[in-house]
mmCIF file of C-alpha atoms in Angstrom:
data_model
loop_
_atom_site.group_PDB
_atom_site.id
_atom_site.type_symbol
_atom_site.label_atom_id
_atom_site.label_comp_id
_atom_site.label_asym_id
_atom_site.label_seq_id
_atom_site.Cartn_x
_atom_site.Cartn_y
_atom_site.Cartn_z
ATOM 1 C CA MET A 1 73.893 96.813 118.430
ATOM 2 C CA ARG A 2 71.616 99.074 120.394
ATOM 3 C CA SER A 3 68.697 100.600 118.524
ATOM 4 C CA ILE A 4 68.181 104.352 118.679
ATOM 5 C CA TRP A 5 64.677 104.500 117.200
ATOM 6 C CA ASN A 6 61.741 102.131 116.764
ATOM 7 C CA GLY A 7 59.077 102.539 114.098
ATOM 8 C CA ALA A 8 57.951 101.108 110.789
ATOM 9 C CA ILE A 9 58.624 101.403 107.071
ATOM 10 C CA SER A 10 55.524 102.446 105.152
ATOM 11 C CA PHE A 11 55.668 100.748 101.737
ATOM 12 C CA GLY A 12 52.289 101.573 100.186
ATOM 13 C CA LEU A 13 49.791 99.661 102.302
ATOM 14 C CA VAL A 14 52.576 97.421 103.649
ATOM 15 C CA SER A 15 53.958 98.267 107.088
ATOM 16 C CA ILE A 16 57.302 96.784 108.163
ATOM 17 C CA PRO A 17 58.214 97.135 111.869
ATOM 18 C CA ILE A 18 61.903 98.048 112.133
ATOM 19 C CA LYS A 19 64.566 99.219 114.552
ATOM 20 C CA LEU A 20 67.074 101.920 113.631
ATOM 21 C CA VAL A 21 70.736 101.204 114.435
ATOM 22 C CA ASN A 22 73.744 103.443 113.871
ATOM 23 C CA ALA A 23 75.824 102.117 110.970
ATOM 24 C CA THR A 24 78.905 104.227 111.749
ATOM 25 C CA GLU A 25 80.958 105.183 114.774
ATOM 26 C CA SER A 26 83.639 107.737 115.440
ATOM 27 C CA ARG A 27 87.121 106.381 116.192
ATOM 28 C CA SER A 28 88.819 109.736 116.632
ATOM 29 C CA VAL A 29 90.769 110.334 119.848
ATOM 30 C CA SER A 30 89.022 112.878 122.078
ATOM 31 C CA PHE A 31 90.757 115.183 124.568
ATOM 32 C CA ARG A 32 89.668 116.883 127.771
ATOM 33 C CA GLN A 33 90.380 120.429 128.795
ATOM 34 C CA ILE A 34 92.602 120.795 131.871
ATOM 35 C CA HIS A 35 93.949 123.551 134.031
ATOM 36 C CA LEU A 36 97.622 123.906 133.003
ATOM 37 C CA GLU A 37 98.701 124.985 136.486
ATOM 38 C CA ASP A 38 97.624 121.867 138.377
ATOM 39 C CA GLY A 39 96.255 119.496 135.673
ATOM 40 C CA GLY A 40 92.722 119.619 137.025
ATOM 41 C CA ARG A 41 89.919 118.977 134.552
ATOM 42 C CA VAL A 42 87.945 122.000 133.368
ATOM 43 C CA ARG A 43 84.179 121.383 133.184
ATOM 44 C CA TYR A 44 81.353 123.422 131.765
ATOM 45 C CA ARG A 45 78.532 124.511 134.010
ATOM 46 C CA LYS A 46 75.214 125.760 132.694
ATOM 47 C CA VAL A 47 74.424 129.050 134.338
ATOM 48 C CA CYS A 48 71.457 131.340 133.937
ATOM 49 C CA GLU A 49 72.708 134.667 132.657
ATOM 50 C CA LEU A 50 70.003 136.582 134.527
ATOM 51 C CA ASP A 51 70.646 135.465 138.104
ATOM 52 C CA GLY A 52 73.977 133.651 137.704
ATOM 53 C CA ALA A 53 72.641 130.465 139.275
ATOM 54 C CA GLU A 54 73.791 127.065 138.028
ATOM 55 C CA VAL A 55 70.897 125.206 136.346
ATOM 56 C CA SER A 56 70.332 121.438 136.446
ATOM 57 C CA PRO A 57 69.225 119.522 133.282
ATOM 58 C CA ALA A 58 65.694 119.117 134.687
ATOM 59 C CA GLU A 59 65.319 122.911 134.804
ATOM 60 C CA ILE A 60 66.344 123.472 131.173
ATOM 61 C CA GLY A 61 63.754 123.894 128.413
ATOM 62 C CA LYS A 62 63.634 124.992 124.736
ATOM 63 C CA ALA A 63 63.111 128.412 123.221
ATOM 64 C CA TYR A 64 63.387 130.073 119.824
ATOM 65 C CA GLU A 65 65.479 133.245 119.649
ATOM 66 C CA ASP A 66 63.723 135.875 117.595
ATOM 67 C CA ALA A 67 65.497 138.385 115.387
ATOM 68 C CA ASP A 68 65.327 141.042 118.128
ATOM 69 C CA GLY A 69 66.926 138.680 120.658
ATOM 70 C CA SER A 70 63.774 137.843 122.573
ATOM 71 C CA MET A 71 63.162 134.189 123.547
ATOM 72 C CA ILE A 72 59.955 132.376 122.553
ATOM 73 C CA PRO A 73 59.496 129.286 124.808
ATOM 74 C CA ILE A 74 58.631 126.008 123.018
ATOM 75 C CA THR A 75 57.409 123.038 125.050
ATOM 76 C CA ASP A 76 57.370 119.339 124.237
ATOM 77 C CA GLU A 77 53.567 119.535 124.134
ATOM 78 C CA ASP A 78 53.786 122.197 121.431
ATOM 79 C CA LEU A 79 55.954 119.951 119.290
ATOM 80 C CA ALA A 80 53.815 116.855 119.927
ATOM 81 C CA ALA A 81 50.715 118.731 118.706
ATOM 82 C CA LEU A 82 52.270 119.390 115.299
ATOM 83 C CA PRO A 83 50.988 117.264 112.376
ATOM 84 C CA LEU A 84 53.968 114.985 111.863
ATOM 85 C CA PRO A 85 52.885 111.806 110.051
ATOM 86 C CA THR A 86 56.449 110.475 110.018
ATOM 87 C CA ALA A 87 56.877 110.627 113.799
ATOM 88 C CA LYS A 88 57.179 106.861 113.968
ATOM 89 C CA THR A 89 57.198 105.969 110.295
ATOM 90 C CA ILE A 90 59.749 105.898 107.502
ATOM 91 C CA GLU A 91 57.451 106.818 104.628
ATOM 92 C CA ILE A 92 58.719 105.819 101.192
ATOM 93 C CA VAL A 93 57.689 108.459 98.643
ATOM 94 C CA ALA A 94 59.515 107.323 95.480
ATOM 95 C CA PHE A 95 62.006 104.922 93.893
ATOM 96 C CA VAL A 96 64.760 106.539 91.797
ATOM 97 C CA PRO A 97 68.100 105.530 90.250
ATOM 98 C CA ALA A 98 70.948 105.903 92.719
ATOM 99 C CA GLY A 99 72.724 108.315 90.365
ATOM 100 C CA GLU A 100 70.019 110.923 90.915
ATOM 101 C CA ILE A 101 71.039 111.373 94.558
ATOM 102 C CA ASP A 102 73.718 114.044 94.900
ATOM 103 C CA PRO A 103 76.481 112.829 97.297
ATOM 104 C CA LEU A 104 76.478 116.335 98.787
ATOM 105 C CA GLN A 105 73.143 115.437 100.390
ATOM 106 C CA MET A 106 74.534 112.372 102.193
ATOM 107 C CA ASP A 107 74.409 112.561 105.982
ATOM 108 C CA ALA A 108 74.418 109.952 108.756
ATOM 109 C CA ALA A 109 73.993 106.248 107.903
ATOM 110 C CA TYR A 110 71.808 103.687 109.670
ATOM 111 C CA TYR A 111 70.937 99.990 109.430
ATOM 112 C CA LEU A 112 67.266 99.023 109.433
ATOM 113 C CA SER A 113 66.622 95.810 111.345
ATOM 114 C CA ALA A 114 63.389 93.815 111.121
ATOM 115 C CA ASN A 115 61.616 94.136 114.475
ATOM 116 C CA GLY A 116 60.151 90.721 115.244
ATOM 117 C CA VAL A 117 59.335 87.550 113.312
ATOM 118 C CA PRO A 118 56.240 88.952 111.478
ATOM 119 C CA ALA A 119 58.428 91.690 109.961
ATOM 120 C CA ALA A 120 60.826 89.233 108.305
ATOM 121 C CA LYS A 121 58.645 88.520 105.234
ATOM 122 C CA PRO A 122 57.797 92.114 104.216
ATOM 123 C CA TYR A 123 61.356 93.205 105.082
ATOM 124 C CA THR A 124 62.795 90.564 102.741
ATOM 125 C CA LEU A 125 60.266 91.498 100.047
ATOM 126 C CA LEU A 126 61.335 95.158 100.096
ATOM 127 C CA ARG A 127 65.025 94.204 100.117
ATOM 128 C CA GLU A 128 64.716 91.896 97.102
ATOM 129 C CA ALA A 129 62.559 94.433 95.226
ATOM 130 C CA LEU A 130 65.266 97.071 95.719
ATOM 131 C CA LYS A 131 67.923 94.630 94.507
ATOM 132 C CA ARG A 132 66.036 93.672 91.365
ATOM 133 C CA SER A 133 65.019 97.205 90.424
ATOM 134 C CA ASP A 134 68.565 98.516 90.924
ATOM 135 C CA LYS A 135 67.044 101.623 92.465
ATOM 136 C CA VAL A 136 66.979 103.340 95.835
ATOM 137 C CA ALA A 137 63.973 104.461 97.862
ATOM 138 C CA VAL A 138 63.511 108.093 98.865
ATOM 139 C CA ALA A 139 61.709 108.413 102.190
ATOM 140 C CA LYS A 140 60.702 110.844 104.908
ATOM 141 C CA TYR A 141 61.179 110.129 108.604
ATOM 142 C CA ALA A 142 61.278 111.996 111.907
ATOM 143 C CA LEU A 143 64.182 111.781 114.328
ATOM 144 C CA ARG A 144 65.098 113.920 117.351
ATOM 145 C CA GLY A 145 62.157 116.225 116.971
ATOM 146 C CA ARG A 146 62.330 117.110 113.306
ATOM 147 C CA GLU A 147 61.416 115.617 109.938
ATOM 148 C CA ARG A 148 64.244 114.422 107.745
ATOM 149 C CA LEU A 149 64.858 113.029 104.281
ATOM 150 C CA GLY A 150 66.387 109.603 103.751
ATOM 151 C CA MET A 151 67.540 107.151 101.094
ATOM 152 C CA LEU A 152 67.096 103.394 101.480
ATOM 153 C CA ARG A 153 69.429 100.972 99.705
ATOM 154 C CA VAL A 154 70.624 97.386 100.120
ATOM 155 C CA VAL A 155 73.976 96.588 101.742
ATOM 156 C CA ASP A 156 74.694 92.848 101.659
ATOM 157 C CA ASP A 157 71.458 91.394 103.105
ATOM 158 C CA VAL A 158 70.448 94.465 105.077
ATOM 159 C CA ILE A 159 68.438 97.566 104.201
ATOM 160 C CA ALA A 160 70.487 100.638 105.027
ATOM 161 C CA MET A 161 69.256 104.210 105.253
ATOM 162 C CA HIS A 162 71.274 107.346 104.622
ATOM 163 C CA GLY A 163 70.023 110.559 106.081
ATOM 164 C CA LEU A 164 69.825 113.224 103.374
ATOM 165 C CA LEU A 165 69.947 116.973 103.641
ATOM 166 C CA TRP A 166 66.976 118.778 102.187
ATOM 167 C CA PRO A 167 67.693 120.318 98.761
ATOM 168 C CA ASP A 168 67.451 123.858 100.155
ATOM 169 C CA GLU A 169 70.166 122.997 102.707
ATOM 170 C CA ILE A 170 72.769 122.574 99.950
ATOM 171 C CA ARG A 171 74.590 125.796 99.204
ATOM 172 C CA ALA A 172 75.209 126.872 95.627
ATOM 173 C CA PRO A 173 78.958 126.908 94.838
ATOM 174 C CA GLU A 174 79.031 130.621 94.045
ATOM 175 C CA GLY A 175 82.420 132.302 94.193
ATOM 176 C CA VAL A 176 84.208 129.019 94.893
ATOM 177 C CA ALA A 177 85.622 128.199 91.453
ATOM 178 C CA PRO A 178 88.801 130.044 90.330
ATOM 179 C CA GLU A 179 87.903 133.401 88.832
ATOM 180 C CA THR A 180 91.133 133.701 86.863
ATOM 181 C CA PRO A 181 90.761 132.267 83.344
ATOM 182 C CA VAL A 182 92.977 129.208 82.969
ATOM 183 C CA THR A 183 93.723 127.139 79.870
ATOM 184 C CA VAL A 184 94.553 123.482 80.406
ATOM 185 C CA ARG A 185 96.541 121.872 77.579
ATOM 186 C CA GLU A 186 95.908 118.430 76.208
ATOM 187 C CA ALA A 187 99.429 117.376 77.228
ATOM 188 C CA GLU A 188 98.682 118.268 80.856
ATOM 189 C CA LEU A 189 95.419 116.333 80.742
ATOM 190 C CA ASP A 190 97.278 113.339 79.263
ATOM 191 C CA LEU A 191 99.772 113.415 82.141
ATOM 192 C CA ALA A 192 96.940 113.715 84.649
ATOM 193 C CA ASP A 193 95.278 110.692 83.021
ATOM 194 C CA ALA A 194 98.572 108.778 83.211
ATOM 195 C CA LEU A 195 98.890 109.601 86.911
ATOM 196 C CA MET A 196 95.307 108.481 87.575
ATOM 197 C CA ALA A 197 95.918 105.229 85.695
ATOM 198 C CA THR A 198 99.191 104.617 87.562
ATOM 199 C CA LEU A 199 97.631 105.166 90.974
ATOM 200 C CA GLY A 200 94.864 102.792 89.915
ATOM 201 C CA GLU A 201 92.223 101.503 92.291
ATOM 202 C CA VAL A 202 92.377 100.864 96.019
ATOM 203 C CA ASP A 203 90.614 98.617 98.489
ATOM 204 C CA ILE A 204 88.862 101.157 100.720
ATOM 205 C CA SER A 205 88.897 98.708 103.625
ATOM 206 C CA SER A 206 92.721 98.736 103.586
ATOM 207 C CA LEU A 207 92.979 102.488 104.254
ATOM 208 C CA ARG A 208 93.905 103.505 107.809
ATOM 209 C CA ASP A 209 93.864 106.680 109.879
ATOM 210 C CA ASP A 210 97.612 107.225 110.215
ATOM 211 C CA TYR A 211 97.169 110.383 112.283
ATOM 212 C CA ARG A 212 94.966 108.626 114.839
ATOM 213 C CA GLU A 213 97.469 105.778 115.163
ATOM 214 C CA ALA A 214 100.298 108.292 115.664
ATOM 215 C CA VAL A 215 98.261 110.038 118.404
ATOM 216 C CA GLU A 216 97.640 106.710 120.147
ATOM 217 C CA GLU A 217 101.362 105.821 119.982
ATOM 218 C CA MET A 218 102.272 109.230 121.395
ATOM 219 C CA ILE A 219 99.773 108.834 124.273
ATOM 220 C CA ALA A 220 101.123 105.349 125.054
ATOM 221 C CA ALA A 221 104.708 106.643 125.078
ATOM 222 C CA LYS A 222 103.840 109.522 127.424
ATOM 223 C CA ALA A 223 101.850 107.201 129.698
ATOM 224 C CA GLU A 224 105.006 105.096 130.146
ATOM 225 C CA GLY A 225 106.969 108.174 131.191
ATOM 226 C CA GLY A 226 108.499 108.946 127.831
ATOM 227 C CA ALA A 227 108.709 112.239 126.047
ATOM 228 C CA GLY A 228 106.466 111.292 123.173
ATOM 229 C CA LEU A 229 107.499 110.883 119.573
ATOM 230 C CA ALA A 230 110.023 112.812 117.525
ATOM 231 C CA PRO A 231 108.474 115.531 115.356
ATOM 232 C CA ALA A 232 107.708 114.312 111.878
ATOM 233 C CA GLU A 233 109.470 115.844 108.931
ATOM 234 C CA PRO A 234 107.242 117.947 106.669
ATOM 235 C CA ALA A 235 106.156 116.187 103.501
ATOM 236 C CA GLU A 236 107.926 117.170 100.308
ATOM 237 C CA GLY A 237 106.060 119.583 98.138
ATOM 238 C CA GLY A 238 103.795 120.657 100.987
ATOM 239 C CA GLY A 239 102.708 124.168 101.799
ATOM 240 C CA GLY A 240 99.881 126.239 100.442
ATOM 241 C CA GLY A 241 100.277 128.964 97.872
ATOM 242 C CA GLN A 242 103.382 127.419 96.362
ATOM 243 C CA VAL A 243 104.015 128.153 92.693
ATOM 244 C CA ILE A 244 105.078 124.936 90.995
ATOM 245 C CA ASP A 245 105.917 123.723 87.531
ATOM 246 C CA LEU A 246 102.737 121.772 86.827
ATOM 247 C CA MET A 247 104.183 119.597 84.066
ATOM 248 C CA ALA A 248 107.276 118.712 86.103
ATOM 249 C CA ALA A 249 105.129 117.942 89.141
ATOM 250 C CA LEU A 250 102.864 115.654 87.101
ATOM 251 C CA GLU A 251 105.813 113.818 85.551
ATOM 252 C CA SER A 252 107.473 113.372 88.941
ATOM 253 C CA SER A 253 104.187 112.135 90.405
ATOM 254 C CA VAL A 254 103.764 109.547 87.634
ATOM 255 C CA ARG A 255 107.361 108.381 88.108
ATOM 256 C CA ALA A 256 107.014 108.132 91.893
ATOM 257 C CA ALA A 257 103.703 106.263 91.623
ATOM 258 C CA ARG A 258 105.225 103.739 89.200
ATOM 259 C CA GLU A 259 108.227 103.197 91.461
ATOM 260 C CA ALA A 260 105.920 102.700 94.449
ATOM 261 C CA ARG A 261 104.049 100.006 92.511
ATOM 262 C CA GLY A 262 107.327 98.326 91.535
ATOM 263 C CA GLU A 263 107.029 99.303 87.890
ATOM 264 C CA SER A 264 110.003 100.480 85.878
ATOM 265 C CA ALA A 265 109.717 103.984 84.537
ATOM 266 C CA GLY A 266 109.937 104.047 80.763
ATOM 267 C CA PRO A 267 111.917 106.510 78.721
ATOM 268 C CA ASP A 268 108.815 108.634 78.218
ATOM 269 C CA GLU A 269 107.267 109.246 81.618
ATOM 270 C CA GLY A 270 104.112 110.886 80.451
ATOM 271 C CA ALA A 271 101.851 111.196 77.510
ATOM 272 C CA GLY A 272 103.014 114.616 76.452
ATOM 273 C CA GLY A 273 104.006 118.121 77.447
ATOM 274 C CA GLY A 274 106.782 120.515 76.739
ATOM 275 C CA ALA A 275 106.853 123.659 74.704
ATOM 276 C CA ASP A 276 104.830 122.343 71.788
ATOM 277 C CA GLU A 277 101.247 121.192 72.086
ATOM 278 C CA GLY A 278 101.120 117.427 72.346
ATOM 279 C CA ALA A 279 104.904 117.009 72.242
ATOM 280 C CA ALA A 280 106.475 114.481 74.579
ATOM 281 C CA VAL A 281 108.346 115.891 77.530
ATOM 282 C CA ALA A 282 111.372 114.082 78.914
ATOM 283 C CA GLU A 283 113.579 115.035 81.810
ATOM 284 C CA VAL A 284 116.939 116.132 80.398
ATOM 285 C CA THR A 285 120.073 115.647 82.488
ATOM 286 C CA GLU A 286 123.144 117.535 81.328
ATOM 287 C CA LEU A 287 126.215 115.275 81.103
ATOM 288 C CA LYS A 288 129.781 116.565 81.381
ATOM 289 C CA PRO A 289 131.904 115.819 78.266
ATOM 290 C CA ARG A 290 134.492 113.078 78.835
ATOM 291 C CA LYS A 291 138.083 113.428 77.627
ATOM 292 C CA ARG A 292 138.852 110.929 74.908
ATOM 293 C CA PRO A 293 142.426 109.608 74.268
ATOM 294 C CA ALA A 294 144.125 110.744 71.107
ATOM 295 C CA ARG A 295 143.859 108.275 68.271
ATOM 296 C CA ALA A 296 146.409 107.484 65.552
ATOM 297 C CA PRO A 297 145.489 108.911 62.160
ATOM 298 C CA ALA A 298 143.424 106.361 60.310
ATOM 299 C CA ALA A 299 144.513 105.090 56.921
ATOM 300 C CA PRO A 300 142.738 106.723 54.029
ATOM 301 C CA LYS A 301 139.644 104.866 53.128
ATOM 302 C CA GLU A 302 139.354 103.365 49.712
ATOM 303 C CA THR A 303 136.725 104.686 47.444
ATOM 304 C CA GLY A 304 133.814 102.557 46.418
ATOM 305 C CA ALA A 305 135.195 102.011 42.877
ATOM 306 C CA LYS A 306 138.598 100.832 44.159
ATOM 307 C CA LYS A 307 136.968 98.515 46.685
ATOM 308 C CA SER A 308 134.830 96.997 43.967
ATOM 309 C CA THR A 309 137.832 96.494 41.612
ATOM 310 C CA ALA A 310 139.914 94.897 44.364
ATOM 311 C CA ARG A 311 137.128 92.548 45.331
ATOM 312 C CA THR A 312 136.596 91.502 41.682
ATOM 313 C CA ALA A 313 140.324 90.811 41.181
ATOM 314 C CA ALA A 314 140.492 88.793 44.368
ATOM 315 C CA LYS A 315 137.527 86.719 43.257
ATOM 316 C CA LYS A 316 139.135 86.046 39.828
ATOM 317 C CA THR A 317 142.449 85.049 41.433
ATOM 318 C CA ALA A 318 140.704 82.737 43.884
ATOM 319 C CA ALA A 319 138.724 81.150 41.046
ATOM 320 C CA SER A 320 141.708 80.662 38.688
ATOM 321 C CA ALA A 321 144.027 79.180 41.306
ATOM 322 C CA PRO A 322 142.167 75.866 41.647
ATOM 323 C CA ALA A 323 141.831 75.614 37.873
ATOM 324 C CA ARG A 324 145.629 76.001 37.330
ATOM 325 C CA LYS A 325 146.368 73.482 40.054
ATOM 326 C CA SER A 326 144.008 70.972 38.453
ATOM 327 C CA THR A 327 145.630 71.469 35.013
ATOM 328 C CA ALA A 328 149.104 71.035 36.426
ATOM 329 C CA THR A 329 148.063 67.869 38.200
ATOM 330 C CA LYS A 330 146.607 66.447 34.999
ATOM 331 C CA SER A 331 149.806 67.268 33.037
ATOM 332 C CA THR A 332 151.984 65.614 35.618
ATOM 333 C CA SER A 333 149.814 62.503 35.670
ATOM 334 C CA ALA A 334 149.874 62.297 31.860
ATOM 335 C CA ALA A 335 153.643 62.669 31.755
ATOM 336 C CA LYS A 336 154.092 60.003 34.372
ATOM 337 C CA GLY A 337 151.800 57.664 32.486
ATOM 338 C CA THR A 338 153.653 58.140 29.175
ATOM 339 C CA SER A 339 157.063 57.560 30.722
ATOM 340 C CA ALA A 340 155.884 54.421 32.520
ATOM 341 C CA ALA A 341 154.407 53.025 29.297
ATOM 342 C CA LYS A 342 157.658 53.648 27.375
ATOM 343 C CA SER A 343 159.725 51.951 30.064
ATOM 344 C CA THR A 344 157.450 48.901 30.094
ATOM 345 C CA ALA A 345 157.626 48.554 26.294
ATOM 346 C CA ALA A 346 161.382 48.871 26.325
ATOM 347 C CA ALA A 347 161.672 46.232 29.005
ATOM 348 C CA LYS A 348 159.523 43.835 27.036
ATOM 349 C CA SER A 349 161.569 44.351 23.856
ATOM 350 C CA THR A 350 164.806 43.715 25.718
ATOM 351 C CA ALA A 351 163.399 40.562 27.279
ATOM 352 C CA LYS A 352 162.487 39.188 23.842
ATOM 353 C CA LYS A 353 165.936 39.892 22.392
ATOM 354 C CA GLN A 354 167.857 38.338 25.251
ATOM 355 C CA PRO A 355 166.375 34.748 24.922
ATOM 356 C CA ALA A 356 167.142 34.770 21.210
ATOM 357 C CA LYS A 357 170.753 35.623 21.855
ATOM 358 C CA ALA A 358 170.931 32.965 24.522
ATOM 359 C CA ALA A 359 169.569 30.381 22.079
ATOM 360 C CA LYS A 360 172.112 31.295 19.507
ATOM 361 C CA LYS A 361 174.854 30.828 22.048
ATOM 362 C CA ALA A 362 173.551 27.432 23.082
ATOM 363 C CA VAL A 363 173.687 25.840 19.545
ATOM 364 C CA PRO A 364 176.977 23.888 19.139
ATOM 365 C CA ARG A 365 179.175 24.552 16.205
ATOM 366 C CA LYS A 366 179.865 21.775 13.685
ATOM 367 C CA ARG A 367 183.484 20.689 13.459
ATOM 368 C CA SER A 368 185.033 19.841 10.121
ATOM 369 C CA ALA A 369 186.120 16.262 9.565
#
């Protein structure tokens, strides 16, 4: 990178030779002015308003315009004679916490590069001191003919410097805030918090200039003989001065942000809202009533007492049924046993009687002589 300024950092009695390099660059697409009739480029010429003659850069000097319109010429020698101790020096005047620097003061950003091998040691010393202290250095320096204010901080392994506006160059925000008294409810703040939490964080390096890319695509299309791109549709909800339902807009924003992140929207989209303070607000969708088919009249329901009586009777019946069956089984078994015993005894008695009769029959009778 090409340096735009050479000098030194004054750190007490330590002097660090450095080179100043631009840390940023503009990527915006620039246009030229042309003559619409023939497409010729329109250029500016510097002309003296007294004689109308075109003036070359070598013939142009500086002047200060006084309140009455008169010009007071200022030469380079006049400026060089001014006591400007920071003409070639970045003079550190203090070390403060970074939070004390108002971002409104931030201006251009530069990288400070060590100029030569001898500058490496003091450069590294200042860098590590800034890292360990967790502070930034406030400094004065001169660039393009005027003294400026700067802030030195560490970015990776490099000391960076941000040009700062002088405190008296920051305007007071008078008449900027809304003059109409407005009351913000807690429910609205809760929804705003929910939207902030849903959007979450972002990797700044992933953000792109969509407008610039669209301009480049349009230029490429026209260069190939096309008619450019189709006009984009206006974004929803755009337009200044629109009166909106703030609560509905917040709820819709939370829902859209969750859907964009692939999260399912819960039944309660926000943390509150509605007519009452702190009450939850839900989007209500009116549903048309559906026609239901006619039903047959239902049988009269039994009262609790009848149900209890019926259940008790059923339990008693179920309990007594096995008992009766068991008793009947026992009776039948007993009867069968008694009958079998009687039959066996009778059979035995008959068997005993029959051999006796047979014996009697077998004895021969005595015949008379």
